[in-house]
mmCIF file of C-alpha atoms in Angstrom:
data_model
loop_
_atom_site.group_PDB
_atom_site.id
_atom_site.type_symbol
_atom_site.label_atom_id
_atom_site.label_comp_id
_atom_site.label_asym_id
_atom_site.label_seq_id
_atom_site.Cartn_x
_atom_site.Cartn_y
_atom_site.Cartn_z
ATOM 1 C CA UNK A 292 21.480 22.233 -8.136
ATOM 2 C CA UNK A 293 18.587 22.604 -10.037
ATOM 3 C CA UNK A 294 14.786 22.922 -8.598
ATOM 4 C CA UNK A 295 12.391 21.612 -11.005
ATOM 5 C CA UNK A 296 8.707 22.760 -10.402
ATOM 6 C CA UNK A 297 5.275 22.907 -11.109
ATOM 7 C CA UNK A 298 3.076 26.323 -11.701
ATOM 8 C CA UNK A 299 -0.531 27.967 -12.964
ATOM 9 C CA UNK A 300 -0.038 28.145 -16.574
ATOM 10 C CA UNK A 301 -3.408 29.149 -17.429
ATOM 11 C CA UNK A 302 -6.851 28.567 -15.396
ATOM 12 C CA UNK A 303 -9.263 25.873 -16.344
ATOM 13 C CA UNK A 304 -12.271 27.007 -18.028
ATOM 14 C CA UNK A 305 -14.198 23.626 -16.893
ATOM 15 C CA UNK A 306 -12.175 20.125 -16.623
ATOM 16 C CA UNK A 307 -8.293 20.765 -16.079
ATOM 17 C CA UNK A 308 -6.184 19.576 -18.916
ATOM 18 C CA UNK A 309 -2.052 19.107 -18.952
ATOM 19 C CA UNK A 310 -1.842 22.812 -20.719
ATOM 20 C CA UNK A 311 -2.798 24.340 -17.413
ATOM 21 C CA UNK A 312 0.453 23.603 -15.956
ATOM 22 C CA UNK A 313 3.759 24.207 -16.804
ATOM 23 C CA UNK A 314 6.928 23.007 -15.211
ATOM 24 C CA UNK A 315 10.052 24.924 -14.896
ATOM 25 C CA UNK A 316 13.807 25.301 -14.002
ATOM 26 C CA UNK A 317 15.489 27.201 -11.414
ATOM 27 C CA UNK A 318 18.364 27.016 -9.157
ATOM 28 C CA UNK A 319 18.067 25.941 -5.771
ATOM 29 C CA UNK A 320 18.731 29.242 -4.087
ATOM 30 C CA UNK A 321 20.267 29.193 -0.018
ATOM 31 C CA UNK A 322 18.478 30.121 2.569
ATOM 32 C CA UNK A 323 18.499 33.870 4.430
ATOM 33 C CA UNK A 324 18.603 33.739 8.322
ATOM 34 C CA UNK A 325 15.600 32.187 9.753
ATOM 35 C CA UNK A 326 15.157 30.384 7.152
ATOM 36 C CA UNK A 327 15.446 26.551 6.053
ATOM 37 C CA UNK A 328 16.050 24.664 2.552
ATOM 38 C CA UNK A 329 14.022 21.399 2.475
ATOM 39 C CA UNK A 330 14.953 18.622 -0.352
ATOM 40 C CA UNK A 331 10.629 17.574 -0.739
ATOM 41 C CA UNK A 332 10.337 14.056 -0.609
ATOM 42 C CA UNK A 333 6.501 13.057 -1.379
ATOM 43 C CA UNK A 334 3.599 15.405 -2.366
ATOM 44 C CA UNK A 335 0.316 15.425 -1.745
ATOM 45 C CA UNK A 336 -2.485 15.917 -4.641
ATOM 46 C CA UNK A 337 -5.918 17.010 -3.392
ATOM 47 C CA UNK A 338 -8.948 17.640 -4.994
ATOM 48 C CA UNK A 339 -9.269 21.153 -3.118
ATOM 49 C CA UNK A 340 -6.806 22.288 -5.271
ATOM 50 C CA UNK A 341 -8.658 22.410 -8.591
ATOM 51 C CA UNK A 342 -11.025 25.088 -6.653
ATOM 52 C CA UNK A 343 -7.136 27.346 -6.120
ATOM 53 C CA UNK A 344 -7.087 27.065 -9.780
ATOM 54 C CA UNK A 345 -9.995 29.506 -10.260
ATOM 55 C CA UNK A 346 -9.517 33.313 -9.617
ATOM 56 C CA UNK A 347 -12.196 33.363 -6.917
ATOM 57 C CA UNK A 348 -12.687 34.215 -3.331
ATOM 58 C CA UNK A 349 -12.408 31.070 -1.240
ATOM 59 C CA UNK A 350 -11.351 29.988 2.475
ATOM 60 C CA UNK A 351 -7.618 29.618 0.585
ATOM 61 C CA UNK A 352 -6.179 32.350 -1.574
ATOM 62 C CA UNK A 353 -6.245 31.088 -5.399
ATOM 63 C CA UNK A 354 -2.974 30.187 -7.491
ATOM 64 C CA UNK A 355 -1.620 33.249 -9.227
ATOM 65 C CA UNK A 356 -1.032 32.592 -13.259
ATOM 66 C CA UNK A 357 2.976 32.004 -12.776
ATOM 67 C CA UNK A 358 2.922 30.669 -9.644
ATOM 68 C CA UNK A 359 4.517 27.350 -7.886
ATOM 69 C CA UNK A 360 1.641 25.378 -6.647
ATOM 70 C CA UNK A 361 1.256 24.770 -3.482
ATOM 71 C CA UNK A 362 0.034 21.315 -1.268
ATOM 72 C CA UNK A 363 0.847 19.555 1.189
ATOM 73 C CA UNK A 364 4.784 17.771 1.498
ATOM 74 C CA UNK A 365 7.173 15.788 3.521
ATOM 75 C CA UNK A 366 10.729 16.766 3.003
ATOM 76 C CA UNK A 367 14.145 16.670 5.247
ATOM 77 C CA UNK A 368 15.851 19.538 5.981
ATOM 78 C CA UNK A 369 19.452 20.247 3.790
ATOM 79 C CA UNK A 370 19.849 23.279 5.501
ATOM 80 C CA UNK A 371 19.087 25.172 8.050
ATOM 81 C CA UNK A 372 19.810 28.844 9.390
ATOM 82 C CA UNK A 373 16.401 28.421 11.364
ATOM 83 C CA UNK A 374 16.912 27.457 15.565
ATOM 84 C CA UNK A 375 13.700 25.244 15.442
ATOM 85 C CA UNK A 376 14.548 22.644 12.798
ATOM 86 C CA UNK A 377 18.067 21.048 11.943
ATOM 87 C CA UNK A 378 19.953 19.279 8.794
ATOM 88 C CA UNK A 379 18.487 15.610 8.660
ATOM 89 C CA UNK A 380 15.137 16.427 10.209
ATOM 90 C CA UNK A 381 11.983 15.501 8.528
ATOM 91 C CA UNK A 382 9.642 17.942 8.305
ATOM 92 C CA UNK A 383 5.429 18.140 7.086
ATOM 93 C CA UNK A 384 3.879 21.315 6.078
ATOM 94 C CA UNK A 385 2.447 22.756 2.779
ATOM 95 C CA UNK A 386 5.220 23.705 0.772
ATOM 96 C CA UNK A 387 5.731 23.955 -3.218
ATOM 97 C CA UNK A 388 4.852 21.766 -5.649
ATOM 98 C CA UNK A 389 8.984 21.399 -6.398
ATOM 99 C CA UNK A 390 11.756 19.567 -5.518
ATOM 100 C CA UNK A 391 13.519 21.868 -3.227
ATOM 101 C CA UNK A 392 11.445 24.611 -1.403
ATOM 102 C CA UNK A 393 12.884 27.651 1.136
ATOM 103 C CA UNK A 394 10.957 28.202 4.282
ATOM 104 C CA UNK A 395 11.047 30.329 6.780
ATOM 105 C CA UNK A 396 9.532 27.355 9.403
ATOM 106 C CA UNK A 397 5.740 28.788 10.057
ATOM 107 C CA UNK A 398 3.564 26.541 9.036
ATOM 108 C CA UNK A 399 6.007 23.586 9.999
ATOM 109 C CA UNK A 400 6.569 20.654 11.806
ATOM 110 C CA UNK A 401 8.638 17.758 12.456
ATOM 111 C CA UNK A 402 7.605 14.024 11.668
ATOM 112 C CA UNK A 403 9.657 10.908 13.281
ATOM 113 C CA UNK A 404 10.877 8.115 10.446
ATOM 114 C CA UNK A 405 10.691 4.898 11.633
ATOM 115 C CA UNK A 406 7.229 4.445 13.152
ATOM 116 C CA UNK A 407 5.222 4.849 9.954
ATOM 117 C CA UNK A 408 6.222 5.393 6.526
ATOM 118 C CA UNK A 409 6.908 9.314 5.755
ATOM 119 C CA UNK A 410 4.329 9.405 3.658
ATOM 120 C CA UNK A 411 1.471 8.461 6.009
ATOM 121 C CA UNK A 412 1.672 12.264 6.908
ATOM 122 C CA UNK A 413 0.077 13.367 4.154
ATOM 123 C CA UNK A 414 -2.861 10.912 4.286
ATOM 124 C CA UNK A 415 -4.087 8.588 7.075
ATOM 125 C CA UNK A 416 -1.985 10.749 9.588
ATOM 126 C CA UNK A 417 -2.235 14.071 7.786
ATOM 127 C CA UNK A 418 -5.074 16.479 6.407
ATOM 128 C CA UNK A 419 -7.152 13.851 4.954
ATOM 129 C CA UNK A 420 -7.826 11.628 8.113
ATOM 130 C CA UNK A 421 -7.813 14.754 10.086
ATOM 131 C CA UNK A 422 -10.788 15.466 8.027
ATOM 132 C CA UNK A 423 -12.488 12.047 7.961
ATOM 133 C CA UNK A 424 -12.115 12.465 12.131
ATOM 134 C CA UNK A 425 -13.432 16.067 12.036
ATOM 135 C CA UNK A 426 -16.071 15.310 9.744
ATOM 136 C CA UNK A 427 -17.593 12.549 11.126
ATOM 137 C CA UNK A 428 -16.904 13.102 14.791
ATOM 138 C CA UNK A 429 -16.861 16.593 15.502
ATOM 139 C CA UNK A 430 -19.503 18.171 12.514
ATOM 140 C CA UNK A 431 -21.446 14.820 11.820
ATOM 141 C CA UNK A 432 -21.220 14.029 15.820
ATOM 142 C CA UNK A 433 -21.441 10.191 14.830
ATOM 143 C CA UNK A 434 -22.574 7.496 17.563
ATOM 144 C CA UNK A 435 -22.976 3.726 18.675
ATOM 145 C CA UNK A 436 -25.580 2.117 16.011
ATOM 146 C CA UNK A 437 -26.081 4.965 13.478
ATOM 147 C CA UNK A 438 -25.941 4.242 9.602
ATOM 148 C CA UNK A 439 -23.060 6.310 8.095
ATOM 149 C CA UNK A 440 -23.413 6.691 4.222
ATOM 150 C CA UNK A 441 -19.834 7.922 2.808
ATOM 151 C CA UNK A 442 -19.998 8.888 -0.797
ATOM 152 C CA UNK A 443 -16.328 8.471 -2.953
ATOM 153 C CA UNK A 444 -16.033 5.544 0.290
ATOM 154 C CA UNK A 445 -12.601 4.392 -1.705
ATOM 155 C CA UNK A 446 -10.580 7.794 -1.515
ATOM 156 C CA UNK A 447 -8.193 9.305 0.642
ATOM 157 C CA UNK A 448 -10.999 10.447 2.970
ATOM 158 C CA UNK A 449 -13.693 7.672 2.254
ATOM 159 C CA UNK A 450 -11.409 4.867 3.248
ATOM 160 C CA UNK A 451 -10.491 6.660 6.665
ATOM 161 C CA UNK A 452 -14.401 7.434 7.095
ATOM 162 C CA UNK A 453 -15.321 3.973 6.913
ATOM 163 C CA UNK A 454 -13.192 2.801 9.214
ATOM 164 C CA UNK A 455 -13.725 5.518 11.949
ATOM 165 C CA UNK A 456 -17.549 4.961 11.925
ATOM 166 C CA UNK A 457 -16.540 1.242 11.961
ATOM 167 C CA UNK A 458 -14.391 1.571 15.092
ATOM 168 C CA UNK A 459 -16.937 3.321 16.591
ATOM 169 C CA UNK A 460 -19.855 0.988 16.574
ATOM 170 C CA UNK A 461 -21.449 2.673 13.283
ATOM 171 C CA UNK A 462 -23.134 0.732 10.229
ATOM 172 C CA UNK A 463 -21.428 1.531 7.409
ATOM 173 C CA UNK A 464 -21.948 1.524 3.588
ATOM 174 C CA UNK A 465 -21.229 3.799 0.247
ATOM 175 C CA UNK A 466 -20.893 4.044 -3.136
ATOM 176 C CA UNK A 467 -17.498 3.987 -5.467
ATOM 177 C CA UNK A 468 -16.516 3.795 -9.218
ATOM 178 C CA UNK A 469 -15.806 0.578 -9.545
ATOM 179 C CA UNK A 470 -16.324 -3.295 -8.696
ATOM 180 C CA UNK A 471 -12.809 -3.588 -7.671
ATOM 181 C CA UNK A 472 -12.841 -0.244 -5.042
ATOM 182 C CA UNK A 473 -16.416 -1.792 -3.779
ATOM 183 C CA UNK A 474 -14.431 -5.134 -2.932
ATOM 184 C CA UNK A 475 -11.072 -3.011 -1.489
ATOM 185 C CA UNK A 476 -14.044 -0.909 0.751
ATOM 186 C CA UNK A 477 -15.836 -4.315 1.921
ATOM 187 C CA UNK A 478 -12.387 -5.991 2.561
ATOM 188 C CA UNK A 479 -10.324 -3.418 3.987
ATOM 189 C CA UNK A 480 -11.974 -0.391 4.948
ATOM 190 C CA UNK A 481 -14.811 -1.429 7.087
ATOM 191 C CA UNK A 482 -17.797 -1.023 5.081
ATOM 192 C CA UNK A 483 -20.890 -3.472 5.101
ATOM 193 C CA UNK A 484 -22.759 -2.270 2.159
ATOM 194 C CA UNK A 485 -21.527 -0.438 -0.775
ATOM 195 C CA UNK A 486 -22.893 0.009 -4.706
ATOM 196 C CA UNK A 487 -21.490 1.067 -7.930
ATOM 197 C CA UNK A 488 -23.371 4.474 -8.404
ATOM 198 C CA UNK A 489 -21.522 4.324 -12.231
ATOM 199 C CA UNK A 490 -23.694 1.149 -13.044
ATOM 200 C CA UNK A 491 -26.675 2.336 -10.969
ATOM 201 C CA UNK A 492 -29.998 2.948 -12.950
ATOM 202 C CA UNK A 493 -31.361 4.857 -10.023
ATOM 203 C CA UNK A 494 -28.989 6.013 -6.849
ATOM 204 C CA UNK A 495 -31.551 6.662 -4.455
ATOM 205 C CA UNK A 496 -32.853 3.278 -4.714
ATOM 206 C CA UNK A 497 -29.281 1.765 -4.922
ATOM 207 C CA UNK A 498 -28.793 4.075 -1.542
ATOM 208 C CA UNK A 499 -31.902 2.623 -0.504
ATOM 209 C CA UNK A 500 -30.835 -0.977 -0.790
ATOM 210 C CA UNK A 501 -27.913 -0.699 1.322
ATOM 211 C CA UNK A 502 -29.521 1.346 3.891
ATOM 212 C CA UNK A 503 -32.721 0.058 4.079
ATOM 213 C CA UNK A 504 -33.695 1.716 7.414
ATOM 214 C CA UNK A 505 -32.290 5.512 5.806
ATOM 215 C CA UNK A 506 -28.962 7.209 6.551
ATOM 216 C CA UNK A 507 -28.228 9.288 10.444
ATOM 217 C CA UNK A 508 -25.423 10.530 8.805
ATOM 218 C CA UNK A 509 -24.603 11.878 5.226
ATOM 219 C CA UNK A 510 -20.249 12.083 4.696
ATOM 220 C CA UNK A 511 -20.633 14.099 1.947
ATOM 221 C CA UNK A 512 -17.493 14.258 -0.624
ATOM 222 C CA UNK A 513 -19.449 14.291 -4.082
ATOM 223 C CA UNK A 514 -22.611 16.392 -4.281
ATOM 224 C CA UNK A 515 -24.602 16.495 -7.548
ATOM 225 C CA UNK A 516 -27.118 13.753 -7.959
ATOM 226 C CA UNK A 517 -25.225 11.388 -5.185
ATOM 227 C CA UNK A 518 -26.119 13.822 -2.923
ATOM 228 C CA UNK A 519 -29.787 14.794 -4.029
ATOM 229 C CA UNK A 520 -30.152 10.995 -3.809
ATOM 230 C CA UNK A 521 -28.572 10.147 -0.398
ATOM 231 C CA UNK A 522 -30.445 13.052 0.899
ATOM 232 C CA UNK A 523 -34.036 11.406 -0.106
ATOM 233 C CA UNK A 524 -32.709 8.871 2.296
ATOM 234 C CA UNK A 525 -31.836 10.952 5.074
ATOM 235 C CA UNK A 526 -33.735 9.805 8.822
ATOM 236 C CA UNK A 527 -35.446 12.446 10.623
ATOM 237 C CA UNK A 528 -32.661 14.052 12.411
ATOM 238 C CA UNK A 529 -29.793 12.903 10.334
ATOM 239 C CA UNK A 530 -27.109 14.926 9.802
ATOM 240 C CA UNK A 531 -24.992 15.495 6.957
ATOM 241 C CA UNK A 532 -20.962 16.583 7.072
ATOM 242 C CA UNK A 533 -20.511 18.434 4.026
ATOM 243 C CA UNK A 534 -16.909 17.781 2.831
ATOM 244 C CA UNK A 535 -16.833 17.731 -1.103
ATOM 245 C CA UNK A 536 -18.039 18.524 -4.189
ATOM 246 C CA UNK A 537 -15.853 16.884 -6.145
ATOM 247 C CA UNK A 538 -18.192 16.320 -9.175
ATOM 248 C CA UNK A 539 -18.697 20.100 -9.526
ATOM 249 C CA UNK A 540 -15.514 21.248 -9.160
ATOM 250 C CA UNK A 541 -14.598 21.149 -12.934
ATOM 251 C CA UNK A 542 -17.992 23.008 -13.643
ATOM 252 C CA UNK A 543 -17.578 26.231 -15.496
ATOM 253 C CA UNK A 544 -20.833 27.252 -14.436
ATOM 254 C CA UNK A 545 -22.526 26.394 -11.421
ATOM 255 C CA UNK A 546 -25.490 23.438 -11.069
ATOM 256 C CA UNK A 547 -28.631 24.545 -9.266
ATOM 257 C CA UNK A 548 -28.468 22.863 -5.852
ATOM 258 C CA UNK A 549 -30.029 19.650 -4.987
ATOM 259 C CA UNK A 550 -33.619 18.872 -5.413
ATOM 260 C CA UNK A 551 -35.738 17.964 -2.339
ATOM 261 C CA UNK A 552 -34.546 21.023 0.106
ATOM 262 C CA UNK A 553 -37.861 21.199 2.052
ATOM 263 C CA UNK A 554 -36.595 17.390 3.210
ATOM 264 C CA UNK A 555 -34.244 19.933 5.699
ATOM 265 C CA UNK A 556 -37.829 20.953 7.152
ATOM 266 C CA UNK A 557 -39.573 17.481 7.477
ATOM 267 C CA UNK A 558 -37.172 15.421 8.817
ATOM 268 C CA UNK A 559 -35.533 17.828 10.841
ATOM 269 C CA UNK A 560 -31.952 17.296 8.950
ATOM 270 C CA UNK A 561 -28.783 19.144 9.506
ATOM 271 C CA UNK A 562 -26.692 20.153 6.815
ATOM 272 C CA UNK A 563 -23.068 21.742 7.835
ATOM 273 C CA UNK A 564 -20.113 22.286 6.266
ATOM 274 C CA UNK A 565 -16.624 22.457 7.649
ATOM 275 C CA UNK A 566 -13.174 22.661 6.934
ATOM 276 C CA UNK A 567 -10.582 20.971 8.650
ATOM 277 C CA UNK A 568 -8.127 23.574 9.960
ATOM 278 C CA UNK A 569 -10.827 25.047 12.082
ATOM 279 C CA UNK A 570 -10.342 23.014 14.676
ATOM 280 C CA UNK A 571 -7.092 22.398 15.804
ATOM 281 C CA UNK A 572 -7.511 20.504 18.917
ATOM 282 C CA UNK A 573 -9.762 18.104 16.969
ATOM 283 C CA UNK A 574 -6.924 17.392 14.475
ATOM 284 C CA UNK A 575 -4.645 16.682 17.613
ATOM 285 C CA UNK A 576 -6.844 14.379 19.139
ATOM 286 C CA UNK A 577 -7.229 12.217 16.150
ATOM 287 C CA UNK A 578 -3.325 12.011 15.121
ATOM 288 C CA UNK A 579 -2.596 10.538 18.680
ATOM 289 C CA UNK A 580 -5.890 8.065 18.144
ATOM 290 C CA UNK A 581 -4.925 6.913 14.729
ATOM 291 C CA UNK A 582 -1.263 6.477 16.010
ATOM 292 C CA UNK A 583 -2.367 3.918 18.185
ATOM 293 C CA UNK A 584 -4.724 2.198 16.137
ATOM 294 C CA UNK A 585 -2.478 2.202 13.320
ATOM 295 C CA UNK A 586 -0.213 0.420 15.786
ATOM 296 C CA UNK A 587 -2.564 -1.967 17.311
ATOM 297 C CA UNK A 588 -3.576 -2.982 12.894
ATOM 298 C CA UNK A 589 -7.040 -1.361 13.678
ATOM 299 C CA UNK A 590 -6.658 0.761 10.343
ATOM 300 C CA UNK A 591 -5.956 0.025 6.837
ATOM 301 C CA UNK A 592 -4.341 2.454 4.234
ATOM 302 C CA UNK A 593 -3.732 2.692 0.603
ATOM 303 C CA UNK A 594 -1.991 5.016 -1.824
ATOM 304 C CA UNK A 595 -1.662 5.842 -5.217
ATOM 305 C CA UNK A 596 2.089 6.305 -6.253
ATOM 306 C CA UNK A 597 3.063 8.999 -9.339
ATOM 307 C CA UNK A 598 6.726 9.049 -9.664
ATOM 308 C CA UNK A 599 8.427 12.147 -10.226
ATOM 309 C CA UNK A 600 7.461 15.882 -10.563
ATOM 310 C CA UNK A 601 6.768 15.473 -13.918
ATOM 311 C CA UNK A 602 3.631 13.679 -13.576
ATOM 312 C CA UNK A 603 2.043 16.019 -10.415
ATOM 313 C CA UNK A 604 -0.426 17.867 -12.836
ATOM 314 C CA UNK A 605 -1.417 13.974 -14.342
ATOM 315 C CA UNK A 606 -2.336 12.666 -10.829
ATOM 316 C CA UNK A 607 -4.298 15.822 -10.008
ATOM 317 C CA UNK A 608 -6.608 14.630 -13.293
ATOM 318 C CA UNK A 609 -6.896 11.542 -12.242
ATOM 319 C CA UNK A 610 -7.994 12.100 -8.686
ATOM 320 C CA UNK A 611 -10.424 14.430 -10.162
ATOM 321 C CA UNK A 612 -11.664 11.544 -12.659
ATOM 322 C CA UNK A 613 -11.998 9.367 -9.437
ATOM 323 C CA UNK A 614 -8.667 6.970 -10.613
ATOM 324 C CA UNK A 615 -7.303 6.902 -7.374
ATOM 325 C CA UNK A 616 -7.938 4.413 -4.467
ATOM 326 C CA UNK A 617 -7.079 6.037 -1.376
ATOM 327 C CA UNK A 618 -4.221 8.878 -1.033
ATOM 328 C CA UNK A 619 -2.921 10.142 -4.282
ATOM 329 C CA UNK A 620 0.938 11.235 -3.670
ATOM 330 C CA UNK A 621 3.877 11.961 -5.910
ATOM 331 C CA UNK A 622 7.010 10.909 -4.442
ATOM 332 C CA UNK A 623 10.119 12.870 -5.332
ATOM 333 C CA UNK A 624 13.267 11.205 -3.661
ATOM 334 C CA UNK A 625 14.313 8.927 -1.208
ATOM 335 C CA UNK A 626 15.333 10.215 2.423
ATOM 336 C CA UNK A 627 18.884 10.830 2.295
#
C-alpha cells in the first residue's frame, strides 16, 4: 500500500502559498511491538498551525523542512501489536497529515461511531469546543447577563462560543466576513447582534452598535484592529480570553500591539491568554456537557469538507483567508 502525505517544503516568509508544501509517496510500513497502524479517516486544519510553520520557539515544537505535518485525526485501527487499542477501533489523537500513520498509542484515544458523526471529534467535541469551553468558562469566567463579544463568531471556535455564552444566560454578538456567516451566526449559533467588520467604516462604532452598554467579556480569535476596537469597548472589569491572532499570523514582521493599553488601568480589564491543553479536567468536563446537549439539539455545528489529501495545504489557506464557516476538515476515507 501506498501512504500519500503532506510535509514542510519551505517556510512562509508572510502569507502561506501551495509551494510551501509538498506531498509525497511512501509505503505503508507495519508496525513494531507496541505499536499500532491507523488507516486516517478525517483531518483537522487549524489556524495554529501556520505559527508550526515558522522556525520559532512556541508552546508546540515547529515543523522541520521535510517533515509530515502534524494535526489533529480520526482514524480506525488496521493493525495493532499495541494491548490498549484493537483492529476496527476508532481512534482520535494528533497524528500525520497522511493517509496511514504508525503510533505507538500515547497521545491516543478511542471514539464510539454511532452516537455522533466521527468527525465531530475534531471540532464541536474535540480541541476547538474544548477551547470555546475553556476560554469562555474557565479564563473568561463568563456569567448570567454578561455581554460576550466573539470576534471570527462563524469559525470552528466562534460558532461553539456563541452558543456556550448563549446556554448560559449570556448576551451575545460578533463580527464575521460576510452577510451570509452573520445570518448562519443569528440563525444557528446563538448570537443576537453581529456586524460585517469587512464592510465596516469604523469597528469600534460597529462594536458599539451591537453592544451598546460595552463588552464583560472579549473572546478574542483575531487581534489587530478588531481587537484595538473591541477593547475601546471593554466595561470596567471586563475580561478578555485571548485565543487568536489569526490576522497576524501570516505577518513576516510583527505589528506593534494594540492602541489604548492604559484602558487595562482605567477600567480595571483583564487580559489572559490560554491554551487549551492546560487544563485537562476542564476539557473533560465540557466533552460530557456538549455530549448531552448535542443530544438534547441544544447545539448546532457546521463543517467545511476538502476531499482528499491533496487539497490539505488548500484548506489551510482558506481558513487562514477566513473561507471557512465552522470546522475546516479533510476527509480521507470512509470507515471500513
Amino acid at each position: 500500500m501506498i501512504n500519500r502525505q503532506i510535509r514542510l517544503a519551505s517556510r512562509p516568509d508572510g502569507w502561506v502559498s501551495a509551494d510551501n508544501f509538498t506531498l509525497t509517496d511512501a509505503p505503508v510500513t507495519e508496525p513494531a511491538d507496541g505499536e499500532l497502524l491507523v488507516r486516517n479517516l478525517f483531518m483537522s486544519v487549524d489556524p495554529y498551525m501556520r505559527g508550526r510553520m515558522n522556525d520559532t520557539k512556541s508552546y508546540v515544537p515547529p515543523f522541520q523542512i521535510g517533515e509530515v505535518l502534524q494535526a489533529g485525526v480520526v482514524g480506525q485501527v488496521v493493525e495493532s501489536r499495541n494491548d490498549s487499542f484493537a483492529k476496527g477501533d476508532f481512534v482520535s489523537g494528533m497524528l500525520g497529515w497522511e493517509n496511514y500513520s504508525i503510533s505507538d498509542g500515547t497521545g491516543l484515544h478511542q471514539v464510539a461511531e454511532g452516537a455522533v458523526p466521527l468527525s465531530y471529534h475534531l471540532g464541536i467535541l474535540g480541541m476547538p469546543g474544548m477551547t470555546a469551553w475553556v476560554g469562555l468558562m474557565k479564563t473568561a469566567a463568563a456569567k448570567p447577563g454578561d455581554t460576550v463579544f466573539v470576534s471570527a463568531a462563524s469559525g470552528a471556535v466562534g460558532s461553539i462560543v456563541g452558543q456556550l455564552a448563549k446556554i448560559h444566560g449570556c448576551r451575545v454578538t460578533g463580527c464575521a466576513g460576510s452577510d451570509e456567516k452573520i445570518e448562519l451566526c443569528e440563525s444557528d449559533f446563538g448570537y443576537d447582534a453581529m456586524f460585517n467588520y469587512k464592510t465596516s467604516d469604523n469597528i469600534a462604532k460597529s462594536i458599539a452598535s451591537v453592544c451598546p452598554d460595552g463588552i464583560d467579556v472579549n473572546f478574542e480569535n483575531v487581534g489587530g484592529k478588531i481587537f484595538e476596537a473591541a477593547l475601546w469597548n471593554m466595561r470596567n472589569f471586563g475580561r478578555i480570553a485571548l485565543c487568536g491572532m489569526i490576522s497576524n499570523y501570516n505577518d513576516a514582521h510583527q505589528e506593534p500591539g494594540p492602541r489604548g493599553m492604559m484602558l487595562m488601568i482605567a477600567r480595571r480589564l483583564t487580559i489572559k491568554g490560554f491554551i487549551v491543553s492546560d487544563d485537562r479536567d476542564a476539557c473533560m468536563e465540557y466533552v460530557r456537557k456538549a455530549s448531552g446537549w448535542l443530544a438534547e439539539g441544544r447545539l448546532n455545528y457546521r463543517e467545511t469538507v476538502a476531499e482528499g489529501i491533496e487539497n490539505a495545504p488548500q484548506a489551510l489557506l482558506d481558513v487562514l483567508q477566513g473561507k471557512n464557516v465552522g470546522k475546516q476538515i479533510v476527509r480521507l476515507a470512509e470507515p471500513g
